[in-house]
Structure formats: structure tokens, C-alpha cells
Coordinates of C-alpha atoms and ligand atoms in Angstrom, one line a residue:
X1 CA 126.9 170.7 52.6
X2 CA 128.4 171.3 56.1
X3 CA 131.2 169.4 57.2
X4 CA 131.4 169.1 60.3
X5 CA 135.1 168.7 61.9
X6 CA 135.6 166.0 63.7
X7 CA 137.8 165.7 66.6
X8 CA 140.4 163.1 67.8
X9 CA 141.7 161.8 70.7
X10 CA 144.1 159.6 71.9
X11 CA 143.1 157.5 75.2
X12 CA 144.7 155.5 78.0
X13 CA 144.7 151.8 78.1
X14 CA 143.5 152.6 81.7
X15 CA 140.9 155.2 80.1
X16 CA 139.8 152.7 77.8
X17 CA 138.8 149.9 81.1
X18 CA 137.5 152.9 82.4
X19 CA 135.0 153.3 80.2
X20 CA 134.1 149.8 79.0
X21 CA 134.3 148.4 82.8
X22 CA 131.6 146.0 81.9
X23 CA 134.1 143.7 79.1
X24 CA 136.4 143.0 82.4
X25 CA 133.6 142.0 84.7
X26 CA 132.3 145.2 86.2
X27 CA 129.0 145.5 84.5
X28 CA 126.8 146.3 87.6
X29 CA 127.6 146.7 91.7
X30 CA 126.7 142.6 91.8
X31 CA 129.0 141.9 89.4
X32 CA 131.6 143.7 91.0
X33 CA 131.8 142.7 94.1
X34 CA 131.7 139.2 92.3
X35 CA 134.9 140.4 90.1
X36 CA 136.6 142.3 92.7
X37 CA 136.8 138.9 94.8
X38 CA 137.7 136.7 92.2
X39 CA 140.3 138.9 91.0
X40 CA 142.4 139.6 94.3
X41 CA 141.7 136.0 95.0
X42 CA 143.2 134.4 91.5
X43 CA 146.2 136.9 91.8
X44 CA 146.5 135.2 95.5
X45 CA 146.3 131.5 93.9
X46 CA 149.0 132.4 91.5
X47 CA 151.3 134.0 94.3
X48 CA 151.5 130.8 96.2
X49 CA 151.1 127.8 94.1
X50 CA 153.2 128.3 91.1
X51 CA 156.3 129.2 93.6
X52 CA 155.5 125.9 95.8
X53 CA 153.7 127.7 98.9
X54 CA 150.7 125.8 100.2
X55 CA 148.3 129.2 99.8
X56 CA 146.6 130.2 102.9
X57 CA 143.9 132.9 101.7
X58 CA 142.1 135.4 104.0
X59 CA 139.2 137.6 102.1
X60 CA 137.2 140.1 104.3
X61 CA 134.3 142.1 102.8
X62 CA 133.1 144.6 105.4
X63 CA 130.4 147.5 104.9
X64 CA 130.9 150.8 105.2
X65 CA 128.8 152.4 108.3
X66 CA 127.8 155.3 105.8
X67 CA 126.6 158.7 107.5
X68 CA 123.7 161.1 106.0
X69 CA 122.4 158.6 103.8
X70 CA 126.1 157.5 102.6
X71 CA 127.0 154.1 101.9
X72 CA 124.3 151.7 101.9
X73 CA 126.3 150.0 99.2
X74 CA 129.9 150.8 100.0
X75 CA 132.1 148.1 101.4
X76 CA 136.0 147.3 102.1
X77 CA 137.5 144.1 100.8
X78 CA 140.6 142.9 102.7
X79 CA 142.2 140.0 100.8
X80 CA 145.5 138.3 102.7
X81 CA 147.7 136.3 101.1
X82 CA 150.8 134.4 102.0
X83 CA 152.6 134.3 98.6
X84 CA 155.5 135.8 96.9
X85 CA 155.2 139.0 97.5
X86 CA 155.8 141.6 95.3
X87 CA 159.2 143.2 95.0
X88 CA 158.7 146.5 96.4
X89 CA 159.4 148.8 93.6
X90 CA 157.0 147.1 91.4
X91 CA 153.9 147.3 93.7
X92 CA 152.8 150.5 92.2
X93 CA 153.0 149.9 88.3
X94 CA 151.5 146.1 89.2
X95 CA 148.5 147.5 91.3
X96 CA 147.9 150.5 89.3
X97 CA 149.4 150.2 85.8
X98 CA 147.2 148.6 83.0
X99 CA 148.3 145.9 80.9
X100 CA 151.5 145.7 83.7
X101 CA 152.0 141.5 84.6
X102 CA 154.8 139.2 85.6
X103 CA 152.8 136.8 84.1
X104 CA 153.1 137.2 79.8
X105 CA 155.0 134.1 79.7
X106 CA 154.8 131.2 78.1
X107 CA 153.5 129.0 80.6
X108 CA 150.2 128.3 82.3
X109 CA 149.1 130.7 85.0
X110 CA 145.4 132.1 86.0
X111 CA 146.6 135.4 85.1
X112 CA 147.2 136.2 81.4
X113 CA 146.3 139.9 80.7
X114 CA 147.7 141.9 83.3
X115 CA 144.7 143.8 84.1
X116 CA 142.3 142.1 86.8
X117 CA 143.9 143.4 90.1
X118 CA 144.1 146.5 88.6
X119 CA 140.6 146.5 86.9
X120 CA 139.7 146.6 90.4
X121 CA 141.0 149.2 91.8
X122 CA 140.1 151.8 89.4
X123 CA 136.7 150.5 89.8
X124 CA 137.2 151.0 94.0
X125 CA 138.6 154.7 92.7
X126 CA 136.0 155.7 90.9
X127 CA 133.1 154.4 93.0
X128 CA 134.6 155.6 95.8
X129 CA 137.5 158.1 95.5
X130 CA 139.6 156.6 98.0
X131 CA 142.9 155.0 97.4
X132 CA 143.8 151.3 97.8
X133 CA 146.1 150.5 100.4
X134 CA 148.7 147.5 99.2
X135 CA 150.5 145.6 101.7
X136 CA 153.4 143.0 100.6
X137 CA 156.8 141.3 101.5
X138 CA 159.1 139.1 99.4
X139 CA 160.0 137.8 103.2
X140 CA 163.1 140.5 103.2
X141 CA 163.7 142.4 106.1
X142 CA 161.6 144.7 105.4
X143 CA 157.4 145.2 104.8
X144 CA 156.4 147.9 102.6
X145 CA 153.0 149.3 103.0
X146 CA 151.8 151.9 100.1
X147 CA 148.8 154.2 99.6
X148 CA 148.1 154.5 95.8
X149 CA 145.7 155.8 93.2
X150 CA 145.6 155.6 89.5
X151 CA 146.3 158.8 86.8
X152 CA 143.7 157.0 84.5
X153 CA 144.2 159.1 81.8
X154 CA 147.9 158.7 81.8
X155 CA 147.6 154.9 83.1
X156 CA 150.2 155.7 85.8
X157 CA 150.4 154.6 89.5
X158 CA 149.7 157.7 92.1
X159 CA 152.1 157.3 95.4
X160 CA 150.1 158.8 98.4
X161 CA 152.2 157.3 101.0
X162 CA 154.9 154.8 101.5
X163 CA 155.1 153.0 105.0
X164 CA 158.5 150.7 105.6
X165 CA 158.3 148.8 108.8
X166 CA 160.9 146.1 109.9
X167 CA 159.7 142.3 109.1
X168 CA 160.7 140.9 112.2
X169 CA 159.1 137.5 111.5
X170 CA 160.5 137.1 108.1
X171 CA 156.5 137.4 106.6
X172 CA 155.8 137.1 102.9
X173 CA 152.5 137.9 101.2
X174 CA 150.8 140.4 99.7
X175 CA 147.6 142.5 101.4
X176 CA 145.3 144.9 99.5
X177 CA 142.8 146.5 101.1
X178 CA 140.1 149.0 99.2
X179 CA 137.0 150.3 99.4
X180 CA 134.2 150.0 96.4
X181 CA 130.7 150.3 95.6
X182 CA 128.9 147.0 94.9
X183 CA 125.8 144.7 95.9
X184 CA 127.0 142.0 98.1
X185 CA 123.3 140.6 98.3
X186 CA 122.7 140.1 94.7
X187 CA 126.5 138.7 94.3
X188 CA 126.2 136.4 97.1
X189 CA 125.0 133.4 95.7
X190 CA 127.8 133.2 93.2
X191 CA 130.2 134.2 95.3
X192 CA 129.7 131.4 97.7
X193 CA 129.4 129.2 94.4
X194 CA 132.6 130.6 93.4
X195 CA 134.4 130.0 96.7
X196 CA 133.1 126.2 96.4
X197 CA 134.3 125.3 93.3
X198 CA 137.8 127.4 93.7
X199 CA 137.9 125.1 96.9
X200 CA 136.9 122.0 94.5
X201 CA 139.8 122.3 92.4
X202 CA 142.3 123.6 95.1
X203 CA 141.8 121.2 97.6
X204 CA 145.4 122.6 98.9
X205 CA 144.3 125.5 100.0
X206 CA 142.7 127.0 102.8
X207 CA 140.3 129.6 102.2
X208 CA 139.0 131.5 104.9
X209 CA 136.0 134.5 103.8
X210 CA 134.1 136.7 106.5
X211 CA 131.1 138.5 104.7
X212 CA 129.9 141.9 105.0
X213 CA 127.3 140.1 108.1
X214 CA 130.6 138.9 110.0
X215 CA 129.7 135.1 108.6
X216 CA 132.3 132.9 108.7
X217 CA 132.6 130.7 105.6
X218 CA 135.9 128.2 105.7
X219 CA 137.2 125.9 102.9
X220 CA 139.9 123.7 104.9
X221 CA 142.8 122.2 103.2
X222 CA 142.7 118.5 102.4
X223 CA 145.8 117.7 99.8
X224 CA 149.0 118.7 101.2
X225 CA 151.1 118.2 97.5
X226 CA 150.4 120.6 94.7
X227 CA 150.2 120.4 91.4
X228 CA 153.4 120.4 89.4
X229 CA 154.7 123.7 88.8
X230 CA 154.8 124.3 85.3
X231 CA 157.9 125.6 83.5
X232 CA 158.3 128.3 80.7
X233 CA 158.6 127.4 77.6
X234 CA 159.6 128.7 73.9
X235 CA 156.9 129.1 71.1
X236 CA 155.5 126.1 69.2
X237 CA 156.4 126.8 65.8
X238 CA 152.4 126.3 64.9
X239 CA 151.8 129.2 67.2
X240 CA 154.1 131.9 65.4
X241 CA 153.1 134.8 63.5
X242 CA 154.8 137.3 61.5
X243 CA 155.0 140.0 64.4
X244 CA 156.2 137.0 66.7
X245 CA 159.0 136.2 64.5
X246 CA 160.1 139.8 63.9
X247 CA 160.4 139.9 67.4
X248 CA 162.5 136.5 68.3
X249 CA 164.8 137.8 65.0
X250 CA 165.0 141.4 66.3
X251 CA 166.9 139.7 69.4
X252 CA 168.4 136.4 68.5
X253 CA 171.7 135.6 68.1
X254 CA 172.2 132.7 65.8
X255 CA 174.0 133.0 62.6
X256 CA 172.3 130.8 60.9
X257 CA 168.3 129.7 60.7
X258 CA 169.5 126.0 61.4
X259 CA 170.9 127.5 64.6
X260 CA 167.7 129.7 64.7
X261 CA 165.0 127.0 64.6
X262 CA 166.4 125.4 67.2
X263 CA 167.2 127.6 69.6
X264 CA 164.2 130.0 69.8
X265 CA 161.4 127.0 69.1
X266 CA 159.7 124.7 70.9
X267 CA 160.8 120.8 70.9
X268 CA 162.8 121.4 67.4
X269 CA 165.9 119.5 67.0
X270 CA 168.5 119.8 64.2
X271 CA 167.2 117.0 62.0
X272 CA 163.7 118.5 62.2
X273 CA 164.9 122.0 61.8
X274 CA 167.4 120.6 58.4
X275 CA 164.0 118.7 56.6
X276 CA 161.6 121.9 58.1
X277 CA 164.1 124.2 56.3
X278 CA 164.1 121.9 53.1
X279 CA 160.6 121.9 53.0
X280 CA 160.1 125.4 54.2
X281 CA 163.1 126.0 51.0
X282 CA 165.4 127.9 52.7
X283 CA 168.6 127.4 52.9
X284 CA 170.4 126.1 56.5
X285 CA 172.7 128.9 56.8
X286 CA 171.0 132.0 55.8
X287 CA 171.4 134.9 58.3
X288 CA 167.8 135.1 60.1
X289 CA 169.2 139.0 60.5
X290 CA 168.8 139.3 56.2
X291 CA 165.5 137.7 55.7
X292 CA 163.5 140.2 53.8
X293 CA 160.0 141.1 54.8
X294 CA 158.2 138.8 52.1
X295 CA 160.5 135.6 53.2
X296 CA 159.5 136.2 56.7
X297 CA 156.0 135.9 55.5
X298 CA 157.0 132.8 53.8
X299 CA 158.8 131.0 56.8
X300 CA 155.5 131.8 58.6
X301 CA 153.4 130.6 56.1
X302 CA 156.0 127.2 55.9
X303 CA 155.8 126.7 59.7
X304 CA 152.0 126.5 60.3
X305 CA 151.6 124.3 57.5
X306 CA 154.9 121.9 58.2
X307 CA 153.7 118.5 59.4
X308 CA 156.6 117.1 61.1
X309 CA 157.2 119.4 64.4
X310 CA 156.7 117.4 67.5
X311 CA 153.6 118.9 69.3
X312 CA 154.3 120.8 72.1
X313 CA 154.6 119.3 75.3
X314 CA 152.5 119.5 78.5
X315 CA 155.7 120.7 80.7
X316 CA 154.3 124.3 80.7
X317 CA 151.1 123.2 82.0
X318 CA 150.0 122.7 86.1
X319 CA 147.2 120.3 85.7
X320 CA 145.4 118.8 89.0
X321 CA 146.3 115.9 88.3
X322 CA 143.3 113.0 89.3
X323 CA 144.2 112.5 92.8
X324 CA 143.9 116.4 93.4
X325 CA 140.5 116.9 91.4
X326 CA 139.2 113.3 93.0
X327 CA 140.0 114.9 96.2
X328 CA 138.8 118.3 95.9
X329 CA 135.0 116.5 94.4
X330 CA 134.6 114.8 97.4
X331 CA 135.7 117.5 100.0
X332 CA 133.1 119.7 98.9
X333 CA 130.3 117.7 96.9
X334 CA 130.5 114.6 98.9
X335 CA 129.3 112.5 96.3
X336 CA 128.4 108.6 96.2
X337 CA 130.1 107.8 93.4
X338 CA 132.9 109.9 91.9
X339 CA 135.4 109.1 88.7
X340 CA 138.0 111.5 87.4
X341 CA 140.3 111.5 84.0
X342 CA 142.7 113.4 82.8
X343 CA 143.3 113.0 78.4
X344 CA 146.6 113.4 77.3
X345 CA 148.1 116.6 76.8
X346 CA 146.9 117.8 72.9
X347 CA 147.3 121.6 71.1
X348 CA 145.5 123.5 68.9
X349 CA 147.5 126.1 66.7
X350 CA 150.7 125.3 68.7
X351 CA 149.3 125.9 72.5
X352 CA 149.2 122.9 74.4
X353 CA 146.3 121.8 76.5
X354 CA 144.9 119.3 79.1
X355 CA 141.4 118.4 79.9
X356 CA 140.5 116.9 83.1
X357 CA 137.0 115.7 83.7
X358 CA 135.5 114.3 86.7
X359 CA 131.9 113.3 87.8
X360 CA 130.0 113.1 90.6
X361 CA 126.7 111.7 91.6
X362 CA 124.6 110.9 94.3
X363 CA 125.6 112.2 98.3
X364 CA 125.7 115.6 98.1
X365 CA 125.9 116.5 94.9
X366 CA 122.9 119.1 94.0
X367 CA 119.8 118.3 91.7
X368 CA 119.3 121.2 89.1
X369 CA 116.7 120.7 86.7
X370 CA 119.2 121.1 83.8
X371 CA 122.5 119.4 83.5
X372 CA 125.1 120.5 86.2
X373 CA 127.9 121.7 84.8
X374 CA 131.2 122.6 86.8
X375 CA 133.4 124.7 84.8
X376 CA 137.5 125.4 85.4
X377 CA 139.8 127.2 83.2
X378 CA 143.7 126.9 84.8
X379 CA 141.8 126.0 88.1
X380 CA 139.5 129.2 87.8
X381 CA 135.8 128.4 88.5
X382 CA 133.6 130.1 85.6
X383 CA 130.4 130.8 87.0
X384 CA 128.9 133.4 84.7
X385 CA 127.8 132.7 81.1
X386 CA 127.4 129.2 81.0
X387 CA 125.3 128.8 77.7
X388 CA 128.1 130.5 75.5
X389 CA 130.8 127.8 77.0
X390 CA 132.1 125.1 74.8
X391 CA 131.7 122.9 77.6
X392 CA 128.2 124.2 77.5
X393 CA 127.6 123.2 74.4
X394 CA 128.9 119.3 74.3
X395 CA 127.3 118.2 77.6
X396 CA 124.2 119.4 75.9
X397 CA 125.2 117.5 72.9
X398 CA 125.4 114.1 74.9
X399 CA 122.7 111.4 74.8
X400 CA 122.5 110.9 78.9
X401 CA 119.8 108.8 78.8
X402 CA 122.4 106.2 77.0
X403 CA 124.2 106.1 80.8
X404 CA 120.9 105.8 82.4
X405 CA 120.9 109.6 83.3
X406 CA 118.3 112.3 82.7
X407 CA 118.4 115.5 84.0
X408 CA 117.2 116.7 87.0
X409 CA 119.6 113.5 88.9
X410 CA 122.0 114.4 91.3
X411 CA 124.9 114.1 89.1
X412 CA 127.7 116.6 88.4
X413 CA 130.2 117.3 85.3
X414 CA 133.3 119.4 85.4
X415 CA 135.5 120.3 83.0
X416 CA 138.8 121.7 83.4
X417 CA 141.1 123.4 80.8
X418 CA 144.4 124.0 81.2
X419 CA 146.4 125.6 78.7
X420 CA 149.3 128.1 78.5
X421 CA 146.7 130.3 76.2
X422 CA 143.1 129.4 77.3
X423 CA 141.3 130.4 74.0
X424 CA 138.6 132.7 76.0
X425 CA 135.8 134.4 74.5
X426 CA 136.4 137.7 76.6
X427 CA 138.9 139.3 79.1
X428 CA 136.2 139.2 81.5
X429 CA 137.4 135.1 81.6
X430 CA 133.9 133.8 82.0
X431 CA 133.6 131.9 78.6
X432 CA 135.8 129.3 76.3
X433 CA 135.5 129.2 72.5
X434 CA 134.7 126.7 70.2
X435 CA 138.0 125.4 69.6
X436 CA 137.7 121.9 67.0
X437 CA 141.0 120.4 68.6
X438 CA 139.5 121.3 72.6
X439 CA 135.8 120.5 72.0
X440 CA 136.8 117.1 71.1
X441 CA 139.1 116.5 74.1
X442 CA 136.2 117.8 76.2
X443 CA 133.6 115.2 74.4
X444 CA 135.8 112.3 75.0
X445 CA 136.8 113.2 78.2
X446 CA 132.9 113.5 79.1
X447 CA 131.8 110.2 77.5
X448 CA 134.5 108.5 79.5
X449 CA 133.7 109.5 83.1
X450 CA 129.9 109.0 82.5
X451 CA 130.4 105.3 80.5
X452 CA 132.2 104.7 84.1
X453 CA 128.6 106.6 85.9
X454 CA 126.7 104.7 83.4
X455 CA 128.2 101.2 84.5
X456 CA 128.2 102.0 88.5
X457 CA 124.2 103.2 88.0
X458 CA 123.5 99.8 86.2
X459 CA 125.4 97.7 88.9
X460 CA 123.4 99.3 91.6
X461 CA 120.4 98.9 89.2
X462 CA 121.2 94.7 89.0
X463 CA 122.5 94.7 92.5
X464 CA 118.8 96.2 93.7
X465 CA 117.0 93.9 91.4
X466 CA 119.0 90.8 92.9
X467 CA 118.3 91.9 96.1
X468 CA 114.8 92.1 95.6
X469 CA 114.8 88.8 93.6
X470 CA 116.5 87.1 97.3
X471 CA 114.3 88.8 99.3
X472 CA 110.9 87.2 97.8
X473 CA 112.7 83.9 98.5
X474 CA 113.4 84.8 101.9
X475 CA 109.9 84.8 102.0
X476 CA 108.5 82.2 100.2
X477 CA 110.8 79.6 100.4
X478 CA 110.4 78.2 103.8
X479 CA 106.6 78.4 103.0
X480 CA 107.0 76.2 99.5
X481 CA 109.0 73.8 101.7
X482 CA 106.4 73.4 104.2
X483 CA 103.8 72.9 101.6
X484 CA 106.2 70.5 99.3
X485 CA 106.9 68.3 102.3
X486 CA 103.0 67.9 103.4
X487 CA 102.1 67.1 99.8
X488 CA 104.8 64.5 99.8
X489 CA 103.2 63.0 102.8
X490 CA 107.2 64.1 104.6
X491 CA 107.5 65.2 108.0
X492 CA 110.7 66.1 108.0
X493 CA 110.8 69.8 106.0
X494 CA 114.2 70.4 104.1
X495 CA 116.2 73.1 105.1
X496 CA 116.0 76.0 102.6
X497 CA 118.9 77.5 105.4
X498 CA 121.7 77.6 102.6
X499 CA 119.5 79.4 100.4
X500 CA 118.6 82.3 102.4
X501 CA 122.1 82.6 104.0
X502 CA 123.0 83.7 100.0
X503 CA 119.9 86.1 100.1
X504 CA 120.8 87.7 103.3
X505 CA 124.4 88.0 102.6
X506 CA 123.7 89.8 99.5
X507 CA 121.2 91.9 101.3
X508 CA 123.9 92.7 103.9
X509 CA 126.3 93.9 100.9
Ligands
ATP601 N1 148.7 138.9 95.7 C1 149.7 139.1 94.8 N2 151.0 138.6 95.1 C2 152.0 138.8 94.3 N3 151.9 139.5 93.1 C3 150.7 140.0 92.8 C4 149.6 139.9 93.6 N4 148.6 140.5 93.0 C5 149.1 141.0 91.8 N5 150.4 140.7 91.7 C6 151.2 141.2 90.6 O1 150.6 142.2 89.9 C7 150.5 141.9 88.5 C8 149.2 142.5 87.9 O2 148.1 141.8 88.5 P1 146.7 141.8 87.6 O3 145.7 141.1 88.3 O4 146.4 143.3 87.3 O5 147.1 141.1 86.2 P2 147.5 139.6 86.0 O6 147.1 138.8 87.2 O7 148.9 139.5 85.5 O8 146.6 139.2 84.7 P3 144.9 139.2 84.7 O9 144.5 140.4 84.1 O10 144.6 138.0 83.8 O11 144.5 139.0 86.1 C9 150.6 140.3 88.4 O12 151.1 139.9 87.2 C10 151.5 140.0 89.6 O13 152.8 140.1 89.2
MG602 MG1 145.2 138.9 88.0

């Protein structure tokens, strides 16, 4: 027999997005123009919001005027922010560095992987070899302008050119500005879609997008308070593995794993860190530093299945809040009828979570001949892949007929996660797993908002039946006077007047 020798290779994580675009959202030139937009877009949301800046975002996709035969397909997308900025040494590694993110903390953002903005720009590069061009000031005296590429095989930021100019105005924001291959007329239906809803549930910001035509599509700001910024927090002690503890023990500085637990864990206190420790069999003032391998195991294995820690709390989280979604549903679906909740914050293995859940019927809502379903994760619209959603899955589940719905009304559900880990199915961020702890949030939160549908649809049922009750007596009554009085041989016919003051008042209503 042959053997035939094999040969190995070590790759990039930029190498590896390279060549399996389509698990971050670049599957086909719709799709990317779809991802490419959403991307620059969320990394704008998360400049401006979480640091208390009202976000004013400007997105520009223009074609490319391509000559012999060139460029049908090629287009520049301009996205504007006025955020943060980026401090200027980092621009490079956090445009063209994968797996490169101010955002691996422990508290809710709409970034989590460190990838998006960068996924693309390597697709820009290799669609169209040119370099993105990445604009940004913290609001410093200075603006720095810089021409990159990416070394994909070494996952390393290229510097073609460094601009400094003077910031007379004191601006801060980030622009990027690249060119990439894509089909903007497949795409546009969900990225208009997606432009809605991110407008639904950011009702505090103005979004401004010019397509490759030179239309003008605006989404004006209506809320002028944000969400609360959330705040970072330590590890739930349900949430820690064994690598996570090596980590926290590699760098802590307690003395003692009394001292330990409650420094580096979330909401634990000494008297829940002394009866954790009894439980867990420990003793109080062993060195973290000297736990062997198999204890760490153990105090793992003792944390996840300890009862007593406090759940985490929702301080790391930025939910809308119900006045924020409320607003956002009518700015953009201009319902009838519109209710909101929010359940109470809730975890599952030690990350906490919010649902919010609003619905919307009647007005303008639109009539789908399935169930309309608005989904949010950390106020990102997810407009791909509906069927594998959790979310999916429960309004399915639901009995609508029970709140005198059927599919095919003009009613609307949305669902919004927020969580400091949203427990997605991909890194393309398009579906939510099947979480026990979240699904049942999601199905109480549903059945809550459409009991409250259910009861405003059978109001306006009676209220209609009522009316139409008062207006046959409208009709008939003066007649059954008339008649009543000649059979009693009366000139004088009694006034029905009181009687049909009620039914026109209630008409009026
Ligand atoms: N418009 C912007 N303003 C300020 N900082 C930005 C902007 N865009 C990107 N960044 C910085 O670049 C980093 C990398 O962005 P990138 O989109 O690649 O990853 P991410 O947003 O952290 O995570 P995800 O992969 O989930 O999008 C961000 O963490 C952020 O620090
Ligand atoms: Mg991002």
C-alpha cells in the first residue's frame, strides 16, 4: 500500500474568514452588501450610544462607473459616524486585525467577536484589490486619515498612507470608506427592512442612507434619552469554567479564596462566599495560587452546581426600556394599537438577560400571510434566517386564534434580547438558540402583550356590536313610537329623544 504524505499547514485567523466568508455573512454579492452595511453600521451604534452620544449616522452606497466592461457590480460604501472615535494608533489592528475588539467585556454591546468591520474589508480587498480608507477622531486636535490593507495570511494591518490634518472644529467620529463587489438590487429589500427596524428600536437616532440611485431614505430621531449605559461587570460564578478560572487565578491577588470569591465574582458577598466554600469543601484561607489542577476542576464543578449565588444582575445590560421600544413601534409602523413589556432581568448559565416584547396592530403595520415577526438581539434587527430563531419557533407555538388573531392580520411581534452573551447560533449573528431559561421569557413575554391585543380586539369587537345594536334603534324606535301611540288611540307620540342621544353618543365615540 502507498502512503501517501500528507501535508500540514498552519493558517491565519484572517486566512481562515477568508476562506469561509459565507459563516460571517458574506455568502453571495447580495448578502454582502447586506453584511457590509450592517456591520459599519452596528460598529457606528456602539460608537455613540454606549459613551452617551445621540448617534447621527450617514451611510452612502455609490457605484462604481466601471470602464471596458468593469464594474457593473462594484460599489463604494461611505459610512459617517459621529462617535468615539478611535484612538489613532489602534485604527489599523481594529480595521484590519481579526479577532482585534474593544469590546470582549463583560457587558452588553452589539459587537462581541471582533470581526465584522474587519470581515468587511477583506471582503472589499479581495473583490476589489483596493484599500479601505478609515477616517476617525477621538475629538483631539488632530484627525487622522489612513489608507490600509490586510496581510491575510499573517492577519496584520497594511499602512499605505497616513494623513494628519488639524481638527479645527474639535470633530469626533469615525469614517470608512471602501470599495467592494456586491448586488445592491437583490440586497435592497432587506436592507431597507433592516434600516427600518434598526430605526424601530433606535428611535434616538438619525439615520440618513443615499443608495447606489442617489435615493434618499431618512429615519429621523424621535427619543432624545438613551438607554442606560450598561456597566462592566465580573463573571457570574454559574458562568465559569476551568480555563476562566485559571485565568482570574493566574492574575489575582487575594491570599485567600474567601478574599478570592469575592473579589473576582459577580454579586458574591462574604457570607455567601464562607457557606459556598463549605459546601464547595474548601477551606476559607487556602492560597487560590496552590490549588492543584484536579481541585480547580472541583471548585468549578462546586460553583455551577451551588444553589445559593445571587443571579446576576441586569446592570451590565442597555435595554430600551418600554418608553423607547413604544416609541420606536409607532415612529415607523404607525400602528393602531401598540403595547410593550419588558420581563425582569433572568440568566441562563450565569449570563443575564432581558426580553422586551412589543406588539403592534392595525395602522400601518404590514399584512404577511404568515406571522410577522420582528426580531432584535442587543438592538440589532435579524432579518435573515428567521425559521431557525427561537423566537421563530414560540410565536409558532402560540394558539393566536385564542386572542382573536389568525394570520394574515395586520399585527406585528418583536422580540428583543439583550444579554451580555446573546447565545447565537452563528458569528454571522442572524440566529438565537434554543435556550430553556430564554425561550420561556420569550413565551411569557409574547402571551402578555397579545392577552393585552386580545382584550383591545374584543373591546372594538363589543364596542362595534353595540354600536350596531344603537343604530337599529336609531331607526326603529321613532317608528315603534309612532305605531304604539296610534294603536293606543294617543296623539301625543313619546319622545324616544333620550334614547337615541345614548345611541348617537356611542356612535360618536
Ligand atoms: N465606527 C467606529 N467607531 C469607533 N470604533 C470602531 C468603529 N468601528 C470599529 N471600531 C473599533 O474596531 C473594533 C473592531 O470592530 P469589528 O467590527 O471588527 O469587531 P467588533 O465590533 O468588536 O465585533 P463584531 O465582530 O461582533 O462586530 C471594535 O471593537 C471597535 O473598537
Ligand atoms: Mg463590529
Amino acid at each position: 500500500m502507498k502512503i501517501i504524505s500528507q501535508v500540514f499547514q498552519e493558517i491565519s485567523p484572517a486566512d481562515f474568514f477568508y476562506r469561509n466568508r459565507e459563516i460571517a455573512g458574506f455568502a453571495n454579492p447580495a448578502r454582502a452588501i447586506f453584511s457590509a452595511i450592517r456591520e459599519l453600521v452596528e460598529n457606528s451604534l456602539d460608537a455613540t450610544e454606549p459613551v452617551g452620544i445621540l448617534p447621527d449616522i450617514y451611510i452612502r452606497l455609490s457605484p462604481v462607473k466601471g470602464e471596458g466592461g468593469e464594474g457593473e457590480n462594484l460599489y463604494v460604501l461611505r459610512v459617517r459616524d459621529n462617535g468615539s472615535g478611535i484612538p489613532a494608533d489602534y485604527v489599523p489592528l481594529a480595521f484590519c486585525q481579526f479577532l482585534f475588539s474593544s469590546k470582549y467585556k463583560l457587558r452588553q454591546s452589539r459587537g462581541t467577536f471582533g470581526l465584522g468591520g474587519t470581515m468587511t474589508i477583506l471582503y472589499g480587498q479581495i473583490t476589489t484589490n483596493k484599500p479601505v480608507k478609515v477616517i476617525s477622531s477621538t475629538g483631539s486636535q488632530k484627525i487622522y486619515e489612513y489608507t490600509l490593507m490586510i496581510d491575510i495570511e499573517r492577519n496584520r494591518p497594511i499602512i499605505l498612507d497616513r494623513k494628519i490634518r488639524e481638527n479645527e472644529r474639535g470633530w469626533h467620529g469615525t469614517i470608512v470608506e471602501l470599495s467592494l463587489e456586491g448586488d445592491y438590487i437583490k440586497a435592497m429589500p432587506k436592507v431597507l427592512e433592516y434600516l427600518k427596524q434598526t430605526a424601530i428600536v433606535n428611535p434616538y437616532a438619525n439615520i440618513i442612507f443615499i443608495d447606489p440611485r442617489g435615493r434618499l431614505y431618512k429615519f429621523e430621531r424621535v427619543v432624545l434619552s438613551l438607554p442606560p449605559q450598561p456597566k462592566e461587570t465580573l463573571p457570574h460564578p454559574h458562568g465559569v469554567d476551568v480555563e476562566m478560572l485559571y485565568r482570574i487565578i493566574r492574575v489575582t491577588r487575594c491570599k485567600t479564596l474567601l478574599d478570592f470569591m469575592q473579589e473576582h465574582f459577580h454579586r458574591v458577598g462574604k457570607r455567601i462566599a464562607q457557606r459556598f466554600l463549605e459546601f464547595a469543601g474548601f477551606p476559607e484561607e487556602a492560597d487560590p495560587k496552590s490549588l492543584k489542577p484536579e481541585e480547580i476542576v472541583k471548585l468549578v464543578q462546586a460553583m455551577k452546581s451551588f444553589n445559593d449565588f445571587l443571579p446576576p444582575d441586569a446592570d451590565c445590560l442597555s435595554p430600551l426600556g418600554e418608553e423607547i421600544l413604544r416609541a420606536g413601534i409607532l415612529k415607523e409602523l404607525e400602528p393602531e394599537f401598540v403595547d410593550v413589556t419588558q420581563r425582569k432581568p433572568s440568566a441562563y448559565s450565569g449570563h443575564p438577560f432581558i426580553i422586551e416584547v412589543g406588539i403592534a396592530y392595525g395602522g400601518k403595520v404590514p399584512v404577511r400571510d404568515d406571522i410577522l415577526l420582528y426580531r432584535f438581539a442587543n438592538k440589532i434587527p435579524l432579518v435573515y434566517d428567521e425559521s431557525g430563531d427561537v423566537s421563530w419557533k414560540i410565536v409558532k407555538s402560540i394558539d393566536w386564534r385564542k386572542y382573536g388573531l389568525t394570520p394574515g392580520m395586520p399585527f406585528a411581534v418583536l422580540v428583543h434580547i439583550c444579554s451580555t452573551k446573546i447565545p447565537w447560533k452563528t458569528v454571522g449573528k442572524e440566529m438565537i438558540a434554543d435556550i430553556p431559561e430564554v425561550s420561556r421569557e420569550i413565551l411569557n413575554g409574547v402571551r402578555e402583550v397579545a392577552r393585552q391585543l386580545g382584550a383591545y380586539l374584543s373591546k372594538k369587537e363589543r364596542d362595534k356590536r353595540e354600536k350596531a345594536r344603537l343604530s337599529v334603534f336609531a331607526k326603529y324606535l321613532p317608528k315603534i313610537a309612532e305605531f304604539s301611540a296610534k294603536l293606543a288611540g294617543r296623539n301625543e307620540i313619546p319622545s324616544v329623544e333620550n334614547l337615541l342621544r345614548r345611541a348617537k353618543k356611542i356612535e360618536e365615540d
